[in-house]
């Protein structure tokens, strides 16, 4: 149960205050201190939802109590009362951080209004702190799951780009080979953006049949086609106030490209089978492993959509261009596999790392992760160069 501290040297007044307030605030426990010094000692020992303090008191005045308590615990909420009220005293208390100042004789209605408002303020402050902590924790979890491992110049260049573009709403096109980490870049952009508390909706454009992608992106209404047994929200609508990640955008049909272009131009989408337009506020991040200039020249991708999507373009190089990161990646994957299996992380000796660095990684980081798991299962501890030769075919 939260507590309210009453600091008042006149017992008759503190008793009345406690009696009146406890009738109205049944969810709070009351503590009474008879002077400022006793009040301060109470504040040292525990936290209070509210402190109601007189100003003129022996040992330590209310003004001094206010200053010292807020130095010790800045989040403490104070309501000051005094029979020696004047405008200068009230202003000084408010400047020092008091929530309110009430003069004696105390108007009970005025006191109750002030106390309830102060408690609401304190409650909102705590909820805000909790949400901020939750947000930080969430970001850490997201960053840990999708963190990019390495210290190579190529990776640092990508991270610098992410730091610069994340805070904006600029559309980003991420290019690079399969398995290089394009998805990690997309998640890092979202996690560091102002939209991080909103949804991030992923769409694998290559995995959805061309006849269904329009429905997936923009939704549909019941009866709009065979199998549409009920209304369905599209990915753009689900991503409202967040980020939509269009992976493998180069595999999207020309018909769907035209619809996406319109959605980007007007910030509106129309579900399949409906004339209704739905306004959406989304940031678009796209990715592809294709050479977009060649796709445009071949007539497979709209040039106007490409320019809409590639306000910022981030290239993720293959693992072969950042082999100095392989040791850190191996250590990272070894820990991930150990966590999944509930074991102690397996070590890789230097010769094993050098052997892995000598290979060409056509499947990039995704391939390396699979190889590390295989070596942990089949190899010794530590994993040796002989294990690599026996269980990795390149």
GROMACS .gro file of C-alpha atoms in nm:
model
  394
    1UNK     CA    1   0.000   0.000   0.000
    2UNK     CA    2   0.133   0.345  -0.093
    3UNK     CA    3   0.190   0.595   0.185
    4UNK     CA    4   0.123   0.964   0.246
    5UNK     CA    5   0.342   1.153   0.495
    6UNK     CA    6   0.193   1.438   0.702
    7UNK     CA    7   0.456   1.663   0.861
    8UNK     CA    8   0.291   1.893   1.117
    9UNK     CA    9   0.402   1.999   1.467
   10UNK     CA   10   0.048   2.071   1.590
   11UNK     CA   11  -0.108   1.734   1.676
   12UNK     CA   12  -0.462   1.868   1.658
   13UNK     CA   13  -0.408   1.971   1.293
   14UNK     CA   14  -0.222   1.655   1.189
   15UNK     CA   15  -0.497   1.445   1.348
   16UNK     CA   16  -0.771   1.628   1.160
   17UNK     CA   17  -0.579   1.603   0.833
   18UNK     CA   18  -0.523   1.231   0.877
   19UNK     CA   19  -0.888   1.170   0.968
   20UNK     CA   20  -1.030   1.365   0.674
   21UNK     CA   21  -0.787   1.235   0.414
   22UNK     CA   22  -0.805   0.870   0.524
   23UNK     CA   23  -1.184   0.876   0.478
   24UNK     CA   24  -1.143   0.985   0.117
   25UNK     CA   25  -0.819   0.801   0.029
   26UNK     CA   26  -0.878   0.449   0.159
   27UNK     CA   27  -0.608   0.296  -0.063
   28UNK     CA   28  -0.333   0.491   0.112
   29UNK     CA   29  -0.159   0.446   0.447
   30UNK     CA   30  -0.080   0.759   0.650
   31UNK     CA   31   0.237   0.838   0.845
   32UNK     CA   32   0.263   1.141   1.074
   33UNK     CA   33   0.586   1.324   1.166
   34UNK     CA   34   0.587   1.596   1.438
   35UNK     CA   35   0.868   1.810   1.298
   36UNK     CA   36   1.073   1.860   0.983
   37UNK     CA   37   1.368   1.649   1.100
   38UNK     CA   38   1.146   1.351   1.177
   39UNK     CA   39   0.979   1.401   0.841
   40UNK     CA   40   1.315   1.395   0.663
   41UNK     CA   41   1.418   1.074   0.842
   42UNK     CA   42   1.095   0.912   0.724
   43UNK     CA   43   1.164   1.019   0.366
   44UNK     CA   44   1.517   0.876   0.395
   45UNK     CA   45   1.376   0.537   0.495
   46UNK     CA   46   1.094   0.496   0.242
   47UNK     CA   47   0.918   0.646  -0.056
   48UNK     CA   48   0.591   0.838  -0.022
   49UNK     CA   49   0.326   0.899  -0.284
   50UNK     CA   50   0.277   1.246  -0.133
   51UNK     CA   51   0.420   1.464   0.147
   52UNK     CA   52   0.194   1.725   0.309
   53UNK     CA   53   0.414   1.956   0.513
   54UNK     CA   54   0.370   2.262   0.735
   55UNK     CA   55   0.628   2.537   0.690
   56UNK     CA   56   0.686   2.677   1.040
   57UNK     CA   57   0.821   2.382   1.245
   58UNK     CA   58   1.096   2.319   1.500
   59UNK     CA   59   1.430   2.147   1.420
   60UNK     CA   60   1.380   2.173   1.043
   61UNK     CA   61   1.142   2.409   0.865
   62UNK     CA   62   0.909   2.290   0.591
   63UNK     CA   63   1.102   2.493   0.336
   64UNK     CA   64   1.430   2.324   0.435
   65UNK     CA   65   1.258   1.985   0.439
   66UNK     CA   66   1.134   2.049   0.086
   67UNK     CA   67   1.483   2.141  -0.041
   68UNK     CA   68   1.663   1.852   0.130
   69UNK     CA   69   1.401   1.590   0.043
   70UNK     CA   70   1.395   1.685  -0.326
   71UNK     CA   71   1.775   1.673  -0.333
   72UNK     CA   72   1.757   1.321  -0.190
   73UNK     CA   73   1.453   1.203  -0.388
   74UNK     CA   74   1.365   1.447  -0.670
   75UNK     CA   75   1.049   1.255  -0.764
   76UNK     CA   76   0.879   1.326  -0.427
   77UNK     CA   77   0.557   1.531  -0.454
   78UNK     CA   78   0.500   1.803  -0.189
   79UNK     CA   79   0.192   2.003  -0.090
   80UNK     CA   80   0.289   2.281   0.153
   81UNK     CA   81   0.059   2.439   0.416
   82UNK     CA   82   0.116   2.736   0.645
   83UNK     CA   83  -0.063   2.978   0.874
   84UNK     CA   84   0.199   3.240   0.792
   85UNK     CA   85   0.119   3.250   0.425
   86UNK     CA   86   0.223   3.529   0.199
   87UNK     CA   87   0.282   3.546  -0.173
   88UNK     CA   88   0.663   3.539  -0.140
   89UNK     CA   89   0.657   3.221   0.069
   90UNK     CA   90   0.421   3.050  -0.176
   91UNK     CA   91   0.633   3.150  -0.477
   92UNK     CA   92   0.953   3.030  -0.304
   93UNK     CA   93   0.799   2.688  -0.228
   94UNK     CA   94   0.678   2.646  -0.584
   95UNK     CA   95   1.018   2.749  -0.718
   96UNK     CA   96   1.184   2.488  -0.496
   97UNK     CA   97   0.963   2.218  -0.647
   98UNK     CA   98   0.645   2.200  -0.439
   99UNK     CA   99   0.333   2.093  -0.630
  100UNK     CA  100   0.100   2.332  -0.443
  101UNK     CA  101   0.076   2.574  -0.149
  102UNK     CA  102  -0.230   2.600   0.077
  103UNK     CA  103  -0.274   2.861   0.348
  104UNK     CA  104  -0.430   2.813   0.694
  105UNK     CA  105  -0.706   2.805   0.797
  106UNK     CA  106  -0.730   2.515   0.553
  107UNK     CA  107  -1.018   2.500   0.311
  108UNK     CA  108  -1.093   2.124   0.313
  109UNK     CA  109  -1.236   2.121  -0.039
  110UNK     CA  110  -0.932   2.308  -0.167
  111UNK     CA  111  -0.703   2.064   0.016
  112UNK     CA  112  -0.880   1.754  -0.119
  113UNK     CA  113  -0.866   1.887  -0.475
  114UNK     CA  114  -0.496   1.965  -0.443
  115UNK     CA  115  -0.412   1.627  -0.285
  116UNK     CA  116  -0.605   1.428  -0.547
  117UNK     CA  117  -0.447   1.623  -0.831
  118UNK     CA  118  -0.101   1.575  -0.678
  119UNK     CA  119  -0.157   1.201  -0.644
  120UNK     CA  120  -0.278   1.182  -1.004
  121UNK     CA  121   0.036   1.367  -1.113
  122UNK     CA  122   0.254   1.127  -0.916
  123UNK     CA  123   0.071   0.828  -1.061
  124UNK     CA  124   0.110   0.957  -1.417
  125UNK     CA  125   0.480   1.024  -1.359
  126UNK     CA  126   0.531   0.665  -1.242
  127UNK     CA  127   0.336   0.526  -1.535
  128UNK     CA  128   0.546   0.738  -1.771
  129UNK     CA  129   0.867   0.610  -1.609
  130UNK     CA  130   0.738   0.255  -1.643
  131UNK     CA  131   0.655   0.307  -2.010
  132UNK     CA  132   0.998   0.458  -2.073
  133UNK     CA  133   1.166   0.159  -1.906
  134UNK     CA  134   0.944  -0.076  -2.103
  135UNK     CA  135   1.036   0.105  -2.423
  136UNK     CA  136   1.408   0.083  -2.345
  137UNK     CA  137   1.373  -0.286  -2.257
  138UNK     CA  138   1.178  -0.350  -2.576
  139UNK     CA  139   1.439  -0.174  -2.785
  140UNK     CA  140   1.715  -0.374  -2.618
  141UNK     CA  141   1.530  -0.697  -2.690
  142UNK     CA  142   1.473  -0.596  -3.051
  143UNK     CA  143   1.832  -0.481  -3.090
  144UNK     CA  144   1.962  -0.803  -2.935
  145UNK     CA  145   1.752  -1.020  -3.164
  146UNK     CA  146   1.843  -0.828  -3.476
  147UNK     CA  147   2.183  -0.688  -3.381
  148UNK     CA  148   2.450  -0.671  -3.647
  149UNK     CA  149   2.774  -0.835  -3.540
  150UNK     CA  150   3.115  -0.718  -3.656
  151UNK     CA  151   3.371  -0.441  -3.657
  152UNK     CA  152   3.461  -0.424  -4.025
  153UNK     CA  153   3.469  -0.093  -4.210
  154UNK     CA  154   3.182  -0.214  -4.430
  155UNK     CA  155   2.957  -0.284  -4.132
  156UNK     CA  156   3.048   0.044  -3.960
  157UNK     CA  157   2.949   0.228  -4.277
  158UNK     CA  158   2.607   0.060  -4.267
  159UNK     CA  159   2.562   0.141  -3.899
  160UNK     CA  160   2.652   0.505  -3.963
  161UNK     CA  161   2.388   0.518  -4.238
  162UNK     CA  162   2.127   0.365  -4.006
  163UNK     CA  163   2.206   0.623  -3.735
  164UNK     CA  164   2.155   0.904  -3.986
  165UNK     CA  165   1.834   0.783  -4.153
  166UNK     CA  166   1.650   0.616  -3.863
  167UNK     CA  167   1.517   0.940  -3.712
  168UNK     CA  168   1.366   1.053  -4.041
  169UNK     CA  169   1.067   0.910  -4.227
  170UNK     CA  170   1.262   0.875  -4.550
  171UNK     CA  171   1.197   0.558  -4.749
  172UNK     CA  172   1.492   0.320  -4.759
  173UNK     CA  173   1.587   0.058  -5.018
  174UNK     CA  174   1.826  -0.208  -4.886
  175UNK     CA  175   2.019  -0.400  -5.151
  176UNK     CA  176   2.261  -0.690  -5.133
  177UNK     CA  177   2.285  -1.067  -5.179
  178UNK     CA  178   2.068  -1.325  -5.004
  179UNK     CA  179   2.168  -1.401  -4.646
  180UNK     CA  180   2.382  -1.088  -4.606
  181UNK     CA  181   2.164  -0.930  -4.336
  182UNK     CA  182   1.921  -0.697  -4.514
  183UNK     CA  183   1.644  -0.788  -4.269
  184UNK     CA  184   1.867  -0.689  -3.976
  185UNK     CA  185   1.922  -0.346  -4.130
  186UNK     CA  186   1.545  -0.298  -4.171
  187UNK     CA  187   1.477  -0.391  -3.809
  188UNK     CA  188   1.758  -0.165  -3.686
  189UNK     CA  189   1.610   0.129  -3.877
  190UNK     CA  190   1.267   0.067  -3.722
  191UNK     CA  191   1.404   0.009  -3.370
  192UNK     CA  192   1.595   0.339  -3.373
  193UNK     CA  193   1.313   0.542  -3.528
  194UNK     CA  194   1.033   0.748  -3.373
  195UNK     CA  195   0.798   0.473  -3.492
  196UNK     CA  196   0.960   0.204  -3.276
  197UNK     CA  197   0.655   0.176  -3.049
  198UNK     CA  198   0.438   0.118  -3.354
  199UNK     CA  199   0.419  -0.207  -3.550
  200UNK     CA  200   0.676  -0.338  -3.795
  201UNK     CA  201   0.497  -0.550  -4.053
  202UNK     CA  202   0.704  -0.771  -4.283
  203UNK     CA  203   0.597  -0.882  -4.630
  204UNK     CA  204   0.799  -1.133  -4.831
  205UNK     CA  205   0.696  -1.031  -5.180
  206UNK     CA  206   0.863  -1.338  -5.335
  207UNK     CA  207   0.665  -1.582  -5.118
  208UNK     CA  208   0.317  -1.451  -5.206
  209UNK     CA  209   0.155  -1.557  -5.538
  210UNK     CA  210   0.110  -1.262  -5.772
  211UNK     CA  211  -0.268  -1.303  -5.772
  212UNK     CA  212  -0.279  -1.268  -5.391
  213UNK     CA  213  -0.022  -0.997  -5.323
  214UNK     CA  214  -0.267  -0.713  -5.381
  215UNK     CA  215  -0.499  -0.862  -5.119
  216UNK     CA  216  -0.208  -0.914  -4.879
  217UNK     CA  217  -0.088  -0.556  -4.910
  218UNK     CA  218  -0.417  -0.368  -4.926
  219UNK     CA  219  -0.674  -0.610  -4.782
  220UNK     CA  220  -1.004  -0.722  -4.934
  221UNK     CA  221  -1.375  -0.717  -4.866
  222UNK     CA  222  -1.595  -1.022  -4.825
  223UNK     CA  223  -1.697  -1.174  -5.157
  224UNK     CA  224  -1.443  -0.981  -5.364
  225UNK     CA  225  -1.301  -1.309  -5.500
  226UNK     CA  226  -1.335  -1.683  -5.446
  227UNK     CA  227  -1.222  -1.764  -5.092
  228UNK     CA  228  -1.279  -1.411  -4.956
  229UNK     CA  229  -1.519  -1.528  -4.686
  230UNK     CA  230  -1.472  -1.218  -4.469
  231UNK     CA  231  -1.318  -0.871  -4.474
  232UNK     CA  232  -0.942  -0.867  -4.423
  233UNK     CA  233  -0.705  -0.583  -4.336
  234UNK     CA  234  -0.401  -0.546  -4.557
  235UNK     CA  235  -0.040  -0.515  -4.444
  236UNK     CA  236  -0.031  -0.140  -4.512
  237UNK     CA  237  -0.327  -0.084  -4.283
  238UNK     CA  238  -0.180  -0.314  -4.016
  239UNK     CA  239   0.145  -0.115  -4.028
  240UNK     CA  240  -0.030   0.219  -3.966
  241UNK     CA  241   0.189   0.450  -3.751
  242UNK     CA  242   0.473   0.203  -3.788
  243UNK     CA  243   0.695   0.053  -4.058
  244UNK     CA  244   0.619  -0.185  -4.344
  245UNK     CA  245   0.913  -0.391  -4.468
  246UNK     CA  246   0.871  -0.505  -4.829
  247UNK     CA  247   1.130  -0.780  -4.862
  248UNK     CA  248   1.227  -0.903  -5.211
  249UNK     CA  249   1.047  -0.607  -5.367
  250UNK     CA  250   1.208  -0.692  -5.701
  251UNK     CA  251   0.982  -0.999  -5.728
  252UNK     CA  252   0.658  -0.798  -5.705
  253UNK     CA  253   0.428  -0.806  -6.009
  254UNK     CA  254   0.388  -0.493  -6.222
  255UNK     CA  255   0.020  -0.471  -6.129
  256UNK     CA  256   0.103  -0.472  -5.757
  257UNK     CA  257   0.385  -0.222  -5.820
  258UNK     CA  258   0.134   0.024  -5.964
  259UNK     CA  259  -0.085  -0.013  -5.655
  260UNK     CA  260   0.210   0.036  -5.421
  261UNK     CA  261   0.318   0.345  -5.614
  262UNK     CA  262  -0.030   0.495  -5.570
  263UNK     CA  263  -0.028   0.411  -5.198
  264UNK     CA  264   0.306   0.589  -5.159
  265UNK     CA  265   0.192   0.893  -5.357
  266UNK     CA  266  -0.141   0.941  -5.180
  267UNK     CA  267  -0.086   0.767  -4.842
  268UNK     CA  268  -0.412   0.581  -4.909
  269UNK     CA  269  -0.501   0.221  -4.992
  270UNK     CA  270  -0.814   0.059  -5.135
  271UNK     CA  271  -0.901  -0.299  -5.035
  272UNK     CA  272  -0.966  -0.540  -5.320
  273UNK     CA  273  -1.335  -0.524  -5.418
  274UNK     CA  274  -1.397  -0.192  -5.246
  275UNK     CA  275  -1.418   0.171  -5.357
  276UNK     CA  276  -1.334   0.281  -5.004
  277UNK     CA  277  -1.002   0.456  -4.947
  278UNK     CA  278  -0.820   0.408  -4.618
  279UNK     CA  279  -0.564   0.669  -4.510
  280UNK     CA  280  -0.241   0.513  -4.381
  281UNK     CA  281   0.067   0.660  -4.217
  282UNK     CA  282   0.352   0.415  -4.273
  283UNK     CA  283   0.723   0.428  -4.332
  284UNK     CA  284   0.829   0.200  -4.616
  285UNK     CA  285   1.155   0.008  -4.602
  286UNK     CA  286   1.217  -0.227  -4.896
  287UNK     CA  287   1.486  -0.481  -4.978
  288UNK     CA  288   1.599  -0.675  -5.283
  289UNK     CA  289   1.881  -0.900  -5.398
  290UNK     CA  290   1.831  -0.798  -5.761
  291UNK     CA  291   2.014  -0.540  -5.972
  292UNK     CA  292   1.730  -0.289  -5.995
  293UNK     CA  293   1.875  -0.103  -6.294
  294UNK     CA  294   1.873  -0.427  -6.493
  295UNK     CA  295   1.516  -0.501  -6.376
  296UNK     CA  296   1.406  -0.155  -6.489
  297UNK     CA  297   1.579  -0.194  -6.831
  298UNK     CA  298   1.414  -0.535  -6.877
  299UNK     CA  299   1.071  -0.382  -6.802
  300UNK     CA  300   1.018  -0.592  -6.490
  301UNK     CA  301   1.023  -0.303  -6.244
  302UNK     CA  302   0.876   0.045  -6.262
  303UNK     CA  303   1.139   0.317  -6.263
  304UNK     CA  304   0.904   0.565  -6.094
  305UNK     CA  305   0.845   0.320  -5.806
  306UNK     CA  306   1.219   0.258  -5.775
  307UNK     CA  307   1.280   0.630  -5.730
  308UNK     CA  308   0.998   0.649  -5.474
  309UNK     CA  309   1.148   0.364  -5.272
  310UNK     CA  310   1.516   0.456  -5.292
  311UNK     CA  311   1.525   0.797  -5.125
  312UNK     CA  312   1.805   0.638  -4.923
  313UNK     CA  313   1.982   0.328  -5.053
  314UNK     CA  314   2.186   0.105  -4.823
  315UNK     CA  315   2.403  -0.168  -4.971
  316UNK     CA  316   2.475  -0.471  -4.753
  317UNK     CA  317   2.791  -0.642  -4.884
  318UNK     CA  318   2.843  -1.020  -4.900
  319UNK     CA  319   3.028  -1.191  -4.617
  320UNK     CA  320   3.325  -1.242  -4.849
  321UNK     CA  321   3.376  -0.864  -4.838
  322UNK     CA  322   3.391  -0.854  -4.456
  323UNK     CA  323   3.569  -1.176  -4.358
  324UNK     CA  324   3.732  -0.999  -4.063
  325UNK     CA  325   3.390  -1.021  -3.895
  326UNK     CA  326   3.376  -1.403  -3.914
  327UNK     CA  327   3.536  -1.462  -3.571
  328UNK     CA  328   3.287  -1.232  -3.397
  329UNK     CA  329   3.000  -1.387  -3.591
  330UNK     CA  330   3.111  -1.740  -3.499
  331UNK     CA  331   3.130  -1.645  -3.129
  332UNK     CA  332   2.786  -1.484  -3.151
  333UNK     CA  333   2.625  -1.784  -3.321
  334UNK     CA  334   2.795  -2.025  -3.081
  335UNK     CA  335   2.635  -1.839  -2.791
  336UNK     CA  336   2.294  -1.832  -2.961
  337UNK     CA  337   2.305  -2.208  -3.025
  338UNK     CA  338   2.416  -2.272  -2.666
  339UNK     CA  339   2.130  -2.059  -2.532
  340UNK     CA  340   1.881  -2.248  -2.750
  341UNK     CA  341   2.013  -2.584  -2.631
  342UNK     CA  342   2.075  -2.482  -2.269
  343UNK     CA  343   2.447  -2.556  -2.293
  344UNK     CA  344   2.774  -2.371  -2.234
  345UNK     CA  345   2.895  -2.194  -2.553
  346UNK     CA  346   3.136  -2.408  -2.756
  347UNK     CA  347   3.480  -2.265  -2.830
  348UNK     CA  348   3.643  -2.247  -3.175
  349UNK     CA  349   4.024  -2.252  -3.188
  350UNK     CA  350   4.220  -2.005  -3.400
  351UNK     CA  351   4.295  -2.254  -3.675
  352UNK     CA  352   3.925  -2.336  -3.708
  353UNK     CA  353   3.846  -1.966  -3.747
  354UNK     CA  354   4.120  -1.924  -4.007
  355UNK     CA  355   3.982  -2.223  -4.199
  356UNK     CA  356   3.634  -2.068  -4.199
  357UNK     CA  357   3.780  -1.736  -4.314
  358UNK     CA  358   3.946  -1.909  -4.610
  359UNK     CA  359   3.614  -2.020  -4.759
  360UNK     CA  360   3.392  -1.830  -5.002
  361UNK     CA  361   3.052  -1.782  -4.839
  362UNK     CA  362   2.802  -1.775  -5.125
  363UNK     CA  363   2.516  -1.812  -4.873
  364UNK     CA  364   2.666  -1.534  -4.663
  365UNK     CA  365   2.586  -1.495  -4.291
  366UNK     CA  366   2.287  -1.730  -4.308
  367UNK     CA  367   2.515  -2.006  -4.438
  368UNK     CA  368   2.778  -1.935  -4.171
  369UNK     CA  369   2.517  -1.964  -3.898
  370UNK     CA  370   2.413  -2.309  -4.022
  371UNK     CA  371   2.776  -2.422  -4.045
  372UNK     CA  372   2.847  -2.307  -3.688
  373UNK     CA  373   2.549  -2.505  -3.559
  374UNK     CA  374   2.665  -2.813  -3.752
  375UNK     CA  375   3.017  -2.788  -3.610
  376UNK     CA  376   2.884  -2.748  -3.255
  377UNK     CA  377   2.677  -3.066  -3.294
  378UNK     CA  378   2.937  -3.278  -3.473
  379UNK     CA  379   3.271  -3.128  -3.367
  380UNK     CA  380   3.476  -3.138  -3.048
  381UNK     CA  381   3.531  -2.878  -2.779
  382UNK     CA  382   3.702  -2.668  -2.887
  383UNK     CA  383   3.603  -2.700  -3.252
  384UNK     CA  384   3.925  -2.755  -3.448
  385UNK     CA  385   4.053  -2.712  -3.803
  386UNK     CA  386   4.013  -3.090  -3.842
  387UNK     CA  387   3.644  -3.059  -3.750
  388UNK     CA  388   3.601  -2.790  -4.016
  389UNK     CA  389   3.771  -3.008  -4.277
  390UNK     CA  390   3.554  -3.307  -4.181
  391UNK     CA  391   3.214  -3.143  -4.160
  392UNK     CA  392   3.223  -2.839  -4.391
  393UNK     CA  393   3.225  -2.896  -4.764
  394UNK     CA  394   3.319  -2.592  -4.967
   0.00000   0.00000   0.00000
